[in-house]
Short mmCIF file of C-alpha atoms in Angstrom, two decimals:
data_model
loop_
_atom_site.label_atom_id
_atom_site.label_comp_id
_atom_site.label_asym_id
_atom_site.label_seq_id
_atom_site.Cartn_x
_atom_site.Cartn_y
_atom_site.Cartn_z
CA MET P 71 106.69 140.57 88.40
CA ASN P 72 107.98 137.64 86.30
CA ILE P 73 110.20 134.82 87.57
CA LEU P 74 112.24 132.65 85.19
CA ILE P 75 113.32 129.18 86.39
CA LEU P 76 115.65 127.07 84.26
CA GLY P 77 116.39 123.35 84.58
CA ASP P 78 119.73 121.65 85.11
CA ILE P 79 122.51 123.24 83.05
CA MET P 80 124.33 120.27 81.49
CA GLY P 81 127.99 120.69 80.62
CA LEU P 82 129.49 123.13 78.15
CA SER P 83 126.60 123.05 75.67
CA GLY P 84 124.16 124.02 78.41
CA ARG P 85 126.40 126.82 79.67
CA VAL P 86 126.92 128.22 76.19
CA ALA P 87 123.17 128.24 75.55
CA VAL P 88 122.32 129.93 78.84
CA ASN P 89 125.15 132.44 78.93
CA SER P 90 124.61 133.49 75.31
CA LYS P 91 120.80 133.64 75.30
CA LEU P 92 119.81 134.53 78.85
CA PRO P 93 120.24 138.33 78.55
CA GLU P 94 117.96 138.31 75.51
CA ILE P 95 115.41 136.05 77.20
CA ILE P 96 115.32 138.30 80.27
CA LYS P 97 114.62 141.31 78.02
CA LYS P 98 112.07 139.54 75.83
CA TYR P 99 109.99 138.13 78.68
CA LYS P 100 110.63 141.02 81.07
CA THR P 101 111.79 138.73 83.84
CA ASP P 102 112.65 140.24 87.21
CA PHE P 103 114.29 137.25 88.89
CA VAL P 104 116.16 134.26 87.46
CA ILE P 105 116.86 130.87 89.10
CA VAL P 106 118.82 128.07 87.45
CA ASN P 107 119.88 124.62 88.62
CA GLY P 108 123.66 124.45 88.11
CA GLU P 109 124.68 121.12 89.61
CA ASN P 110 125.68 119.63 86.23
CA ALA P 111 127.25 122.79 84.79
CA ALA P 112 130.91 121.66 84.92
CA ASP P 113 132.57 120.46 81.71
CA ASP P 114 132.16 116.81 82.72
CA GLY P 115 128.54 117.33 83.75
CA ARG P 116 129.26 116.83 87.44
CA GLY P 117 129.22 119.76 89.84
CA ILE P 118 129.91 123.45 89.46
CA THR P 119 132.94 125.68 89.91
CA LYS P 120 133.31 129.21 91.20
CA LYS P 121 134.22 130.46 87.71
CA ILE P 122 131.14 128.86 86.16
CA ALA P 123 128.86 130.29 88.84
CA GLU P 124 130.28 133.77 88.44
CA GLU P 125 129.75 133.61 84.64
CA LEU P 126 126.12 132.73 85.20
CA PHE P 127 125.67 135.57 87.69
CA GLU P 128 127.25 138.02 85.20
CA ASN P 129 124.76 136.98 82.54
CA GLY P 130 121.66 137.58 84.66
CA VAL P 131 121.22 134.60 87.00
CA ASP P 132 120.15 135.63 90.50
CA VAL P 133 120.25 132.27 92.28
CA ILE P 134 121.79 128.85 91.47
CA THR P 135 120.19 125.76 92.97
CA SER P 136 121.72 122.27 92.93
CA GLY P 137 121.26 118.65 93.91
CA ASN P 138 123.13 115.36 94.29
CA HIS P 139 126.22 116.55 92.36
CA ILE P 140 126.78 119.68 94.45
CA TRP P 141 130.02 118.35 96.07
CA ASP P 142 131.53 116.80 92.94
CA LYS P 143 134.06 119.64 92.66
CA ASP P 144 136.25 120.04 95.75
CA GLU P 145 136.33 123.84 95.56
CA THR P 146 132.57 124.07 96.03
CA THR P 147 132.69 123.32 99.74
CA SER P 148 134.60 126.53 100.41
CA PHE P 149 133.02 128.68 97.71
CA ILE P 150 129.48 127.94 98.82
CA GLU P 151 130.25 129.20 102.34
CA THR P 152 130.88 132.72 101.03
CA GLU P 153 128.41 132.83 98.12
CA ASN P 154 124.81 132.85 99.35
CA ARG P 155 123.47 132.87 95.77
CA LEU P 156 124.59 129.26 95.39
CA LEU P 157 122.32 126.84 97.26
CA ARG P 158 122.65 123.15 98.14
CA PRO P 159 119.73 120.89 99.16
CA ALA P 160 118.34 122.01 102.52
CA ASN P 161 117.87 118.45 103.74
CA LEU P 162 121.51 117.47 103.57
CA ALA P 163 123.03 116.40 106.88
CA ASP P 164 123.29 119.02 109.62
CA GLY P 165 126.58 120.85 109.42
CA SER P 166 126.88 120.66 105.63
CA PRO P 167 128.58 123.70 104.09
CA GLY P 168 126.41 126.49 102.71
CA ARG P 169 122.68 126.91 102.98
CA GLY P 170 119.60 125.22 101.53
CA CYS P 171 117.28 128.20 101.51
CA GLU P 172 117.70 131.95 101.47
CA ILE P 173 115.85 135.21 100.99
CA TYR P 174 116.94 137.55 98.19
CA TYR P 175 115.88 140.91 96.82
CA THR P 176 114.84 141.51 93.25
CA ARG P 177 117.22 143.65 91.20
CA ASP P 178 115.11 146.77 91.87
CA LYS P 179 115.07 145.96 95.62
CA LYS P 180 111.27 146.07 95.52
CA TYR P 181 110.47 142.47 96.49
CA LYS P 182 111.86 139.72 98.68
CA VAL P 183 112.10 136.29 97.04
CA GLY P 184 112.59 133.15 99.10
CA VAL P 185 114.22 130.19 97.37
CA ILE P 186 114.18 126.64 98.81
CA ASN P 187 116.38 123.86 97.42
CA LEU P 188 115.25 120.36 98.40
CA MET P 189 116.36 116.86 97.33
CA GLY P 190 114.16 113.77 97.21
CA ASN P 191 114.80 110.72 99.37
CA VAL P 192 113.93 107.99 96.86
CA PHE P 193 116.78 106.65 94.68
CA MET P 194 118.97 109.64 95.62
CA ARG P 195 121.98 110.38 97.80
CA LYS P 196 121.19 109.73 101.48
CA THR P 197 119.63 112.82 103.05
CA GLU P 198 117.40 113.85 105.91
CA ASP P 199 113.62 113.46 105.47
CA VAL P 200 112.73 115.95 102.75
CA PHE P 201 109.12 116.51 103.82
CA GLN P 202 110.04 117.11 107.47
CA GLU P 203 112.61 119.65 106.30
CA ALA P 204 110.00 121.30 104.10
CA LYS P 205 107.67 121.62 107.08
CA LYS P 206 110.39 123.32 109.14
CA ILE P 207 111.24 125.83 106.40
CA THR P 208 107.63 126.81 105.71
CA LYS P 209 107.35 127.93 109.32
CA LYS P 210 110.08 130.52 108.86
CA MET P 211 109.37 131.50 105.23
CA ILE P 212 105.73 132.49 105.20
CA LEU P 213 104.38 133.97 101.99
CA LYS P 214 103.36 137.64 102.23
CA LYS P 215 104.64 137.79 105.81
CA ASP P 216 108.38 137.05 105.62
CA ILE P 217 108.67 137.12 101.84
CA ASP P 218 106.82 138.40 98.79
CA PHE P 219 107.44 135.28 96.67
CA LEU P 220 108.69 131.75 97.28
CA VAL P 221 110.20 129.32 94.73
CA VAL P 222 110.93 125.65 95.47
CA ASP P 223 113.36 123.52 93.43
CA PHE P 224 112.66 119.88 94.30
CA HIS P 225 115.57 117.83 92.92
CA GLY P 226 114.29 114.28 92.74
CA GLU P 227 114.15 111.04 90.82
CA ILE P 228 110.53 109.91 91.07
CA THR P 229 107.41 111.69 89.90
CA SER P 230 105.22 110.78 92.88
CA GLU P 231 107.61 112.37 95.37
CA LYS P 232 107.78 115.57 93.32
CA MET P 233 103.99 115.70 92.88
CA ALA P 234 103.47 115.24 96.58
CA ALA P 235 105.82 118.16 97.21
CA GLY P 236 103.87 120.27 94.76
CA HIS P 237 100.62 119.64 96.60
CA PHE P 238 102.32 120.16 100.00
CA PHE P 239 103.46 123.64 98.94
CA ASP P 240 100.28 124.52 97.05
CA GLY P 241 99.11 127.89 98.34
CA GLN P 242 102.32 128.35 100.33
CA ALA P 243 104.74 128.90 97.43
CA THR P 244 104.79 131.01 94.29
CA CYS P 245 106.05 128.05 92.28
CA VAL P 246 107.31 124.45 92.73
CA VAL P 247 109.45 122.85 90.04
CA GLY P 248 111.07 119.46 89.76
CA THR P 249 114.61 119.03 88.47
CA HIS P 250 117.14 116.18 88.05
CA THR P 251 115.67 113.87 85.38
CA HIS P 252 116.60 116.25 82.52
CA VAL P 253 113.41 115.70 80.47
CA PRO P 254 110.61 118.32 80.54
CA THR P 255 107.25 116.87 81.54
CA ALA P 256 103.95 117.94 79.99
CA ASP P 257 102.12 118.69 83.25
CA THR P 258 102.80 122.42 83.59
CA ARG P 259 99.82 123.85 85.45
CA ILE P 260 98.58 125.92 88.35
CA LEU P 261 97.44 123.76 91.28
CA ASP P 262 94.14 124.22 93.18
CA ASN P 263 95.43 126.85 95.62
CA GLY P 264 97.36 128.95 93.13
CA THR P 265 100.87 127.46 92.97
CA PRO P 266 102.31 126.65 89.52
CA TYR P 267 103.93 123.21 89.25
CA GLN P 268 105.85 121.07 86.77
CA THR P 269 107.20 117.62 87.62
CA ASP P 270 110.45 118.28 85.76
CA ILE P 271 111.35 121.42 83.87
CA GLY P 272 114.03 119.62 81.86
CA MET P 273 117.66 120.49 81.31
CA CYS P 274 119.59 123.18 79.50
CA GLY P 275 121.86 121.17 77.24
CA ASP P 276 122.14 119.01 74.12
CA TYR P 277 119.03 116.82 73.77
CA ASN P 278 120.59 114.79 70.95
CA SER P 279 121.93 112.67 73.78
CA VAL P 280 120.96 110.45 76.70
CA ILE P 281 119.87 112.98 79.35
CA GLY P 282 122.75 115.20 78.26
CA MET P 283 125.43 112.51 77.97
CA ASN P 284 127.00 111.38 74.69
CA LYS P 285 124.45 109.01 73.12
CA GLU P 286 126.83 106.57 71.42
CA ASN P 287 128.81 105.98 74.60
CA SER P 288 125.62 105.75 76.66
CA VAL P 289 124.22 103.02 74.41
CA LYS P 290 127.51 101.15 74.71
CA LYS P 291 127.20 101.39 78.52
CA PHE P 292 123.73 99.86 78.44
CA LEU P 293 124.98 97.14 76.11
CA LYS P 294 127.88 96.48 78.47
CA ASP P 295 130.25 97.07 75.56
CA LYS P 296 133.88 96.80 76.64
CA ASP P 297 134.69 99.91 74.58
CA ALA P 298 132.35 102.08 76.65
CA THR P 299 134.04 104.82 78.68
CA LYS P 300 132.97 106.95 81.62
CA HIS P 301 129.90 109.05 80.75
CA PHE P 302 130.69 112.45 79.20
CA PRO P 303 128.37 115.27 78.05
CA ALA P 304 127.12 115.63 74.48
CA GLU P 305 128.49 118.75 72.84
CA GLY P 306 125.86 119.74 70.25
CA GLU P 307 123.69 122.85 70.33
CA GLY P 308 121.95 123.22 73.66
CA THR P 309 118.24 123.70 74.30
CA ILE P 310 117.15 126.00 77.11
CA CYS P 311 114.26 124.55 79.16
CA GLY P 312 112.34 126.09 82.02
CA ILE P 313 109.25 128.03 82.93
CA ILE P 314 108.20 131.65 83.35
CA VAL P 315 105.83 132.53 86.18
CA GLU P 316 103.80 135.71 86.06
CA THR P 317 103.12 136.47 89.72
CA ASN P 318 100.28 138.08 91.58
CA THR P 319 102.03 140.70 93.70
CA GLU P 320 99.12 140.88 96.14
CA THR P 321 98.94 137.16 96.99
CA GLY P 322 102.45 136.01 96.09
CA LEU P 323 100.93 133.22 94.02
CA ALA P 324 100.59 133.12 90.22
CA LYS P 325 98.59 134.68 87.44
CA SER P 326 100.06 132.37 84.79
CA VAL P 327 102.81 129.90 84.03
CA THR P 328 104.43 129.40 80.62
CA ARG P 329 106.80 126.66 79.53
CA LEU P 330 110.00 127.83 77.85
CA ILE P 331 111.84 125.63 75.32
CA ASP P 332 114.38 127.51 73.20
CA GLY P 333 116.92 126.38 70.61
CA GLY P 334 118.65 123.08 69.90
CA SER P 335 117.16 119.78 68.77
CA LEU P 336 114.30 119.71 71.29
CA ALA P 337 112.87 123.04 70.14
#
C-alpha cells in the first residue's frame, strides 16, 4: 500500500504539471491513494474552484487538503459542503463550512484512510488552538481501530510548530507532512515511533519564481518599486514535489518514505 502526498499546487503551471503527469506517476510508483494540497490551485494562486477540484479528481487525486486560502473563491463555501473529498483546516472556527478531517476508502475498497487537515497558529490566519484540535481528533481516529492509515497535512508557517506536530503524531499517524511555505525541506525521515515526516513537502509549480509568484514583480515588491503590481503566479514549467510512503499494512505506520521531485527547474 503506497500513499502519494503532493505539496501546494500553485496556479496554472502547478495544475498543468499535476494533471498531465499524475496518472503516469500513480502507475510508475504503484500508488493506491493520492492527497494534494489545492489551496493555491486557482489561476491567481489564491483558492480553488469546483472545476479545478473536479479536474484533479478525474486525474487520480483522492483527497484535496487546503489552508489559509481556502475561502479566497466565493464558490468554495457552498461546494465544500457537498464535496467531502475537499478538506479545510479542522481548527477553523466552529460552524465553518465543510470538514477538517474525514475517513475515505482506497480505490479497491480494501483500506480506510483517515486524512486530517490542520493549520498552524503562528503567523497564520486566526484559528482555534491547533494542538488542542489535534488531541480531539486523535481520540476519534485511532490507527488500526477506526482506520487503517492516517495522513496529516499541517499547513503552517514556522518549522518548530510543524516539527512539534510531527512528534505529537509520531506512532499515531501513517505520515505527517508540512505544507504552505512552498520550498521542500531536506529532513524527510521516519520518526522514532514509525511515522514519516517532512517539515515542508514543497509546492507543485514553477520554481523559477518567488514561492510560485512571478520573480520580477516579487523583487519589485520587496524594493517598494512603484511599478510593482499585485502578486501573480509564475507561468513556466512546473515541478511536482511531494513524498511517497510505503506503508506497513499490519501497523498502519511506514516501511519507507521517498521524496518525489519531478520536472521543471527544481528537478
